[in-house]
mmCIF file of C-alpha atoms and ligand atoms in Angstrom:
data_model
loop_
_atom_site.group_PDB
_atom_site.id
_atom_site.type_symbol
_atom_site.label_atom_id
_atom_site.label_comp_id
_atom_site.label_asym_id
_atom_site.label_seq_id
_atom_site.Cartn_x
_atom_site.Cartn_y
_atom_site.Cartn_z
ATOM 1 C CA MET J 1 200.601 -199.311 47.851
ATOM 2 C CA ASN J 2 201.401 -195.727 46.774
ATOM 3 C CA THR J 3 204.979 -195.143 45.600
ATOM 4 C CA ASN J 4 204.322 -191.428 44.903
ATOM 5 C CA PRO J 5 206.619 -189.058 46.965
ATOM 6 C CA ILE J 6 205.717 -186.967 49.985
ATOM 7 C CA GLY J 7 206.118 -183.265 48.966
ATOM 8 C CA ILE J 8 207.662 -180.846 51.413
ATOM 9 C CA PHE J 9 208.111 -177.209 50.958
ATOM 10 C CA ASP J 10 209.876 -174.273 52.694
ATOM 11 C CA SER J 11 211.002 -170.758 51.821
ATOM 12 C CA GLY J 12 214.505 -172.052 51.886
ATOM 13 C CA LEU J 13 216.547 -174.935 53.118
ATOM 14 C CA GLY J 14 215.574 -175.019 56.847
ATOM 15 C CA GLY J 15 212.699 -177.271 56.063
ATOM 16 C CA LEU J 16 215.346 -179.999 55.324
ATOM 17 C CA THR J 17 215.286 -180.732 59.083
ATOM 18 C CA VAL J 18 211.775 -181.781 58.623
ATOM 19 C CA ALA J 19 212.669 -183.864 55.547
ATOM 20 C CA ARG J 20 215.323 -185.558 57.629
ATOM 21 C CA ALA J 21 212.968 -186.378 60.460
ATOM 22 C CA ILE J 22 210.291 -187.860 57.965
ATOM 23 C CA GLN J 23 212.919 -189.938 56.259
ATOM 24 C CA LYS J 24 214.069 -191.255 59.566
ATOM 25 C CA ILE J 25 210.630 -192.432 60.665
ATOM 26 C CA LEU J 26 209.548 -193.387 57.063
ATOM 27 C CA PRO J 27 212.728 -194.707 55.493
ATOM 28 C CA HIS J 28 210.905 -196.335 52.474
ATOM 29 C CA GLU J 29 209.100 -193.192 51.422
ATOM 30 C CA SER J 30 210.556 -190.882 48.748
ATOM 31 C CA VAL J 31 210.587 -187.158 49.320
ATOM 32 C CA ILE J 32 210.538 -184.220 47.044
ATOM 33 C CA TYR J 33 211.588 -181.060 48.655
ATOM 34 C CA PHE J 34 211.080 -177.577 47.326
ATOM 35 C CA GLY J 35 213.057 -174.710 48.738
ATOM 36 C CA ASP J 36 212.188 -171.242 47.458
ATOM 37 C CA THR J 37 215.721 -170.024 47.898
ATOM 38 C CA ALA J 38 215.427 -167.230 45.460
ATOM 39 C CA ARG J 39 212.692 -165.554 47.518
ATOM 40 C CA LEU J 40 213.689 -166.399 51.160
ATOM 41 C CA PRO J 41 213.026 -164.887 53.454
ATOM 42 C CA TYR J 42 209.276 -165.120 53.708
ATOM 43 C CA GLY J 43 209.233 -164.015 57.306
ATOM 44 C CA ASN J 44 209.122 -160.397 56.513
ATOM 45 C CA LYS J 45 206.880 -160.525 53.464
ATOM 46 C CA SER J 46 203.102 -159.731 53.429
ATOM 47 C CA PRO J 47 200.403 -162.405 53.918
ATOM 48 C CA LYS J 48 199.337 -161.783 50.351
ATOM 49 C CA ILE J 49 202.526 -162.681 48.774
ATOM 50 C CA ILE J 50 203.244 -165.760 51.050
ATOM 51 C CA LYS J 51 199.961 -167.211 50.109
ATOM 52 C CA LYS J 52 200.661 -166.558 46.448
ATOM 53 C CA TYR J 53 203.999 -168.365 46.562
ATOM 54 C CA SER J 54 202.649 -171.099 48.638
ATOM 55 C CA LEU J 55 199.812 -171.990 46.292
ATOM 56 C CA LYS J 56 202.312 -171.986 43.332
ATOM 57 C CA ILE J 57 204.633 -174.328 45.136
ATOM 58 C CA ALA J 58 201.768 -176.603 46.095
ATOM 59 C CA ASP J 59 200.881 -176.753 42.398
ATOM 60 C CA PHE J 60 204.493 -177.635 41.615
ATOM 61 C CA LEU J 61 204.604 -180.489 44.116
ATOM 62 C CA ILE J 62 201.249 -181.780 42.879
ATOM 63 C CA SER J 63 202.575 -181.789 39.245
ATOM 64 C CA LYS J 64 205.451 -183.934 40.556
ATOM 65 C CA GLY J 65 203.058 -186.488 42.002
ATOM 66 C CA ALA J 66 203.050 -185.618 45.721
ATOM 67 C CA LYS J 67 200.665 -187.715 47.603
ATOM 68 C CA ILE J 68 200.702 -185.480 50.753
ATOM 69 C CA ILE J 69 202.233 -182.022 51.187
ATOM 70 C CA VAL J 70 204.015 -180.905 54.309
ATOM 71 C CA ILE J 71 204.356 -177.018 54.667
ATOM 72 C CA ALA J 72 207.749 -177.232 56.626
ATOM 73 C CA CYS J 73 207.919 -173.361 56.640
ATOM 74 C CA ASN J 74 206.346 -171.874 59.869
ATOM 75 C CA THR J 75 205.596 -168.650 58.046
ATOM 76 C CA ALA J 76 203.817 -170.344 55.162
ATOM 77 C CA SER J 77 202.081 -172.675 57.722
ATOM 78 C CA ALA J 78 200.720 -169.573 59.630
ATOM 79 C CA LEU J 79 199.747 -167.591 56.610
ATOM 80 C CA ALA J 80 198.781 -170.001 53.837
ATOM 81 C CA LEU J 81 197.817 -173.402 55.355
ATOM 82 C CA ASN J 82 194.055 -172.835 54.921
ATOM 83 C CA GLU J 83 194.415 -171.539 51.337
ATOM 84 C CA VAL J 84 196.572 -174.437 50.269
ATOM 85 C CA GLN J 85 194.311 -176.894 51.920
ATOM 86 C CA LYS J 86 191.348 -175.471 49.834
ATOM 87 C CA HIS J 87 193.443 -175.369 46.680
ATOM 88 C CA VAL J 88 194.799 -178.958 46.352
ATOM 89 C CA ARG J 89 193.145 -182.393 46.808
ATOM 90 C CA VAL J 90 195.857 -184.170 48.616
ATOM 91 C CA PRO J 91 196.227 -183.972 52.452
ATOM 92 C CA ILE J 92 198.186 -180.915 53.691
ATOM 93 C CA VAL J 93 200.118 -180.829 57.018
ATOM 94 C CA GLY J 94 201.660 -177.682 58.398
ATOM 95 C CA VAL J 95 204.105 -177.346 61.322
ATOM 96 C CA ILE J 96 202.026 -175.356 63.639
ATOM 97 C CA ASP J 97 199.401 -177.853 64.978
ATOM 98 C CA PRO J 98 202.063 -180.373 65.825
ATOM 99 C CA GLY J 99 204.158 -177.824 67.580
ATOM 100 C CA VAL J 100 201.239 -176.503 69.489
ATOM 101 C CA GLU J 101 200.307 -180.065 70.695
ATOM 102 C CA ALA J 102 203.958 -180.734 71.709
ATOM 103 C CA ALA J 103 204.174 -177.538 73.633
ATOM 104 C CA ILE J 104 200.872 -178.014 75.537
ATOM 105 C CA HIS J 105 202.165 -181.536 76.461
ATOM 106 C CA ALA J 106 205.483 -180.210 77.635
ATOM 107 C CA THR J 107 204.483 -177.269 79.793
ATOM 108 C CA GLN J 108 203.978 -177.661 83.488
ATOM 109 C CA ASN J 109 203.371 -174.167 84.573
ATOM 110 C CA LYS J 110 201.111 -173.348 81.484
ATOM 111 C CA ARG J 111 203.409 -170.455 80.492
ATOM 112 C CA ILE J 112 204.534 -170.978 76.902
ATOM 113 C CA GLY J 113 206.903 -168.730 74.796
ATOM 114 C CA VAL J 114 206.794 -168.686 70.998
ATOM 115 C CA ILE J 115 209.623 -167.317 68.807
ATOM 116 C CA GLY J 116 209.235 -167.048 65.005
ATOM 117 C CA THR J 117 209.512 -164.585 62.164
ATOM 118 C CA VAL J 118 207.761 -161.225 62.166
ATOM 119 C CA ALA J 119 204.928 -162.623 59.949
ATOM 120 C CA THR J 120 204.499 -165.794 61.852
ATOM 121 C CA ILE J 121 204.273 -163.794 65.268
ATOM 122 C CA ARG J 122 202.003 -161.117 63.757
ATOM 123 C CA SER J 123 199.572 -163.882 62.456
ATOM 124 C CA LYS J 124 199.110 -165.006 66.031
ATOM 125 C CA GLU J 125 198.509 -168.586 64.749
ATOM 126 C CA TYR J 126 200.536 -170.186 67.617
ATOM 127 C CA GLU J 127 198.969 -168.048 70.279
ATOM 128 C CA ASN J 128 195.458 -168.558 69.058
ATOM 129 C CA LYS J 129 195.859 -172.203 68.573
ATOM 130 C CA ILE J 130 197.373 -172.817 72.030
ATOM 131 C CA LYS J 131 194.589 -170.781 73.646
ATOM 132 C CA ALA J 132 191.924 -172.541 71.606
ATOM 133 C CA THR J 133 193.170 -175.900 72.852
ATOM 134 C CA ASP J 134 193.540 -174.685 76.512
ATOM 135 C CA PRO J 135 192.310 -171.272 77.425
ATOM 136 C CA THR J 136 194.215 -171.355 80.833
ATOM 137 C CA MET J 137 197.606 -171.154 79.006
ATOM 138 C CA THR J 138 199.565 -167.943 79.014
ATOM 139 C CA VAL J 139 201.432 -167.293 75.782
ATOM 140 C CA ILE J 140 204.273 -164.813 75.361
ATOM 141 C CA SER J 141 205.404 -164.236 71.766
ATOM 142 C CA GLN J 142 208.436 -162.630 70.360
ATOM 143 C CA PRO J 143 209.607 -162.153 66.683
ATOM 144 C CA CYS J 144 213.289 -162.827 66.306
ATOM 145 C CA PRO J 145 214.153 -161.644 62.742
ATOM 146 C CA LEU J 146 217.942 -161.729 63.182
ATOM 147 C CA PHE J 147 218.095 -165.510 64.015
ATOM 148 C CA VAL J 148 217.533 -166.573 60.346
ATOM 149 C CA PRO J 149 220.572 -164.643 58.972
ATOM 150 C CA LEU J 150 222.674 -165.859 61.895
ATOM 151 C CA VAL J 151 221.884 -169.547 61.180
ATOM 152 C CA GLU J 152 222.379 -168.924 57.378
ATOM 153 C CA GLU J 153 225.919 -167.484 58.169
ATOM 154 C CA GLY J 154 226.564 -170.361 60.559
ATOM 155 C CA TRP J 155 226.794 -168.033 63.570
ATOM 156 C CA LEU J 156 225.370 -170.554 65.954
ATOM 157 C CA GLU J 157 227.454 -169.387 68.972
ATOM 158 C CA GLY J 158 229.792 -166.529 69.840
ATOM 159 C CA ALA J 159 229.411 -163.216 71.453
ATOM 160 C CA ILE J 160 227.374 -161.478 68.995
ATOM 161 C CA SER J 161 224.937 -164.286 68.605
ATOM 162 C CA LYS J 162 224.737 -164.579 72.453
ATOM 163 C CA ALA J 163 224.001 -160.797 72.732
ATOM 164 C CA ILE J 164 221.194 -160.960 70.291
ATOM 165 C CA ALA J 165 219.720 -164.017 71.768
ATOM 166 C CA ASN J 166 219.910 -162.439 75.143
ATOM 167 C CA ILE J 167 217.795 -159.393 74.095
ATOM 168 C CA TYR J 168 215.165 -161.572 72.240
ATOM 169 C CA LEU J 169 214.866 -163.887 75.135
ATOM 170 C CA GLU J 170 214.492 -161.381 77.951
ATOM 171 C CA PRO J 171 210.677 -161.443 78.029
ATOM 172 C CA PHE J 172 210.552 -165.165 78.536
ATOM 173 C CA LYS J 173 212.959 -164.894 81.543
ATOM 174 C CA THR J 174 210.808 -162.210 83.173
ATOM 175 C CA GLU J 175 207.658 -164.073 82.408
ATOM 176 C CA ASN J 176 208.914 -167.323 83.697
ATOM 177 C CA VAL J 177 207.925 -169.507 80.765
ATOM 178 C CA ASP J 178 208.966 -173.214 81.100
ATOM 179 C CA THR J 179 208.402 -174.124 77.461
ATOM 180 C CA LEU J 180 209.545 -172.317 74.241
ATOM 181 C CA VAL J 181 208.284 -173.068 70.710
ATOM 182 C CA LEU J 182 210.992 -172.790 68.126
ATOM 183 C CA GLY J 183 208.387 -171.493 65.626
ATOM 184 C CA CYS J 184 210.863 -171.161 62.539
ATOM 185 C CA THR J 185 212.700 -173.766 60.515
ATOM 186 C CA HIS J 186 216.052 -172.189 61.408
ATOM 187 C CA TYR J 187 215.879 -172.004 65.150
ATOM 188 C CA PRO J 188 216.512 -175.696 66.052
ATOM 189 C CA LEU J 189 220.045 -175.076 65.134
ATOM 190 C CA LEU J 190 220.306 -172.474 67.747
ATOM 191 C CA LYS J 191 219.239 -174.886 70.577
ATOM 192 C CA PRO J 192 222.582 -174.846 72.499
ATOM 193 C CA LEU J 193 222.728 -171.056 72.235
ATOM 194 C CA LEU J 194 219.142 -170.603 73.324
ATOM 195 C CA LYS J 195 219.495 -173.021 76.287
ATOM 196 C CA SER J 196 222.763 -171.171 77.459
ATOM 197 C CA GLN J 197 221.013 -167.809 77.324
ATOM 198 C CA ILE J 198 217.719 -168.665 78.988
ATOM 199 C CA ASN J 199 217.576 -171.650 81.371
ATOM 200 C CA HIS J 200 218.797 -175.084 80.868
ATOM 201 C CA LYS J 201 215.632 -176.503 82.145
ATOM 202 C CA ILE J 202 213.346 -174.839 79.519
ATOM 203 C CA ALA J 203 211.685 -177.286 77.032
ATOM 204 C CA LEU J 204 212.537 -176.236 73.548
ATOM 205 C CA ILE J 205 209.821 -177.376 71.177
ATOM 206 C CA ASP J 206 211.206 -178.293 67.706
ATOM 207 C CA SER J 207 208.317 -179.276 65.367
ATOM 208 C CA ALA J 208 210.378 -181.565 62.993
ATOM 209 C CA GLU J 209 209.698 -184.703 65.019
ATOM 210 C CA PRO J 210 205.949 -184.108 65.999
ATOM 211 C CA VAL J 211 205.444 -183.301 62.163
ATOM 212 C CA ALA J 212 207.140 -186.555 61.139
ATOM 213 C CA LYS J 213 204.975 -188.507 63.637
ATOM 214 C CA LYS J 214 201.888 -186.881 62.144
ATOM 215 C CA ILE J 215 202.881 -187.850 58.639
ATOM 216 C CA PHE J 216 203.538 -191.397 59.781
ATOM 217 C CA GLU J 217 200.057 -191.687 61.275
ATOM 218 C CA LEU J 218 198.386 -190.045 58.243
ATOM 219 C CA ILE J 219 200.166 -192.203 55.701
ATOM 220 C CA ASN J 220 199.110 -195.267 57.451
ATOM 221 C CA THR J 221 195.573 -194.162 58.356
ATOM 222 C CA LEU J 222 194.941 -193.078 54.744
ATOM 223 C CA GLU J 223 196.820 -196.216 53.441
ATOM 224 C CA LEU J 224 199.224 -194.163 51.392
ATOM 225 C CA GLN J 225 202.259 -196.043 52.385
ATOM 226 C CA SER J 226 204.725 -197.185 49.747
ATOM 227 C CA ASN J 227 205.417 -200.755 51.009
ATOM 228 C CA SER J 228 208.629 -200.619 49.039
ATOM 229 C CA HIS J 229 211.466 -202.613 50.501
ATOM 230 C CA SER J 230 214.166 -200.309 49.204
ATOM 231 C CA ASN J 231 215.089 -196.876 50.705
ATOM 232 C CA GLY J 232 213.289 -193.802 49.599
ATOM 233 C CA THR J 233 215.159 -191.037 47.725
ATOM 234 C CA LEU J 234 215.254 -187.243 48.414
ATOM 235 C CA SER J 235 214.977 -185.035 45.377
ATOM 236 C CA CYS J 236 215.321 -181.327 45.963
ATOM 237 C CA PHE J 237 214.103 -178.439 43.777
ATOM 238 C CA ILE J 238 215.216 -174.959 44.488
ATOM 239 C CA THR J 239 214.764 -171.636 42.839
ATOM 240 C CA ASP J 240 218.315 -170.330 43.136
ATOM 241 C CA VAL J 241 221.673 -171.919 43.731
ATOM 242 C CA PHE J 242 223.562 -169.365 45.722
ATOM 243 C CA SER J 243 227.193 -169.543 46.705
ATOM 244 C CA GLN J 244 226.734 -171.035 50.192
ATOM 245 C CA PHE J 245 223.957 -173.397 49.093
ATOM 246 C CA GLU J 246 225.585 -176.741 49.767
ATOM 247 C CA THR J 247 227.144 -175.737 53.156
ATOM 248 C CA ILE J 248 223.744 -174.443 54.405
ATOM 249 C CA ALA J 249 221.682 -177.411 53.061
ATOM 250 C CA GLU J 250 224.062 -179.866 54.569
ATOM 251 C CA ARG J 251 223.849 -177.985 57.983
ATOM 252 C CA PHE J 252 220.122 -178.582 58.087
ATOM 253 C CA LEU J 253 220.185 -182.068 56.618
ATOM 254 C CA GLU J 254 223.176 -183.160 58.696
ATOM 255 C CA GLY J 255 224.531 -185.104 55.742
ATOM 256 C CA PRO J 256 225.330 -184.679 52.088
ATOM 257 C CA ILE J 257 222.870 -183.226 49.603
ATOM 258 C CA ALA J 258 222.612 -184.779 46.139
ATOM 259 C CA ASP J 259 219.845 -184.618 43.380
ATOM 260 C CA VAL J 260 219.413 -180.993 43.330
ATOM 261 C CA THR J 261 217.484 -179.333 40.455
ATOM 262 C CA THR J 262 217.049 -175.493 39.939
ATOM 263 C CA VAL J 263 213.562 -174.546 38.929
ATOM 264 C CA ASP J 264 212.805 -171.340 37.040
ATOM 265 C CA PHE J 265 209.822 -170.080 38.865
ATOM 266 C CA PHE J 266 209.496 -166.484 37.634
HETATM 267 N N1 LIG X 301 211.272 -170.964 56.725
HETATM 268 C C1 LIG X 301 210.935 -169.727 57.501
HETATM 269 C C2 LIG X 301 210.054 -170.157 58.817
HETATM 270 O O1 LIG X 301 210.159 -171.237 59.213
HETATM 271 C C3 LIG X 301 212.089 -168.941 57.991
HETATM 272 C C4 LIG X 301 212.835 -168.285 56.933
HETATM 273 C C5 LIG X 301 212.102 -167.236 56.180
HETATM 274 O O2 LIG X 301 211.831 -166.225 56.806
HETATM 275 O O3 LIG X 301 211.645 -167.443 55.117
HETATM 276 O O4 LIG X 301 209.253 -169.282 59.228
#
């Protein structure tokens, strides 16, 4: 029995989709969520600074008693997973490996597309991990930096969003990929738009559920489960409360957000 919380962190609020998936599969576990809203986006920052921020956040979650840490941010998972793993003693799970496994499982023609932030795509983490698992896979990667602000603004459809998606998705159409990894916390909210601009049959890989399953397995294997009979709680820590905070958080969480604390992290 371990009633300590599961720690989850992201550069902002997009990782709340992962928190939601974990709470669904592990309703009796409490979650502490850290969103570095003051410093979002990480996706166009240097590897050095992404590692530095990630280590600091991991320390914070440990200080709050996290029994396991989930790096819900694709950019931080791509650039800082190894460092965070070396830095703390609790198990660390990133979003890339579960996404890679799900993509390899989904593809039938072995042609996988990956979209993500500039830093994630530059790191080649998805590409290298897919090819390390199966060298016969073809991977086509494309950074989509404008998707994060579109989602933050709530522009999930409409002519401008369609036009942007169309430009970003062009390489996947010509390369005939049958599976597209949504390698960024924000992209799952664009699923209907992406499907409409590419091909309705394409498999869109959202790592939130595979990550939640991985946490479920890990918690049981390592005997870290809370065994509590009451529902777990969700406590959020963020570094800045900006004007649209609540609307954006609730868009990702698909429900009301309560218990939010601002942390002075500078
Ligand atoms: N959370 C980031 C990711 O999943 C997207 C937002 C950002 O650039 O910080 O890569």
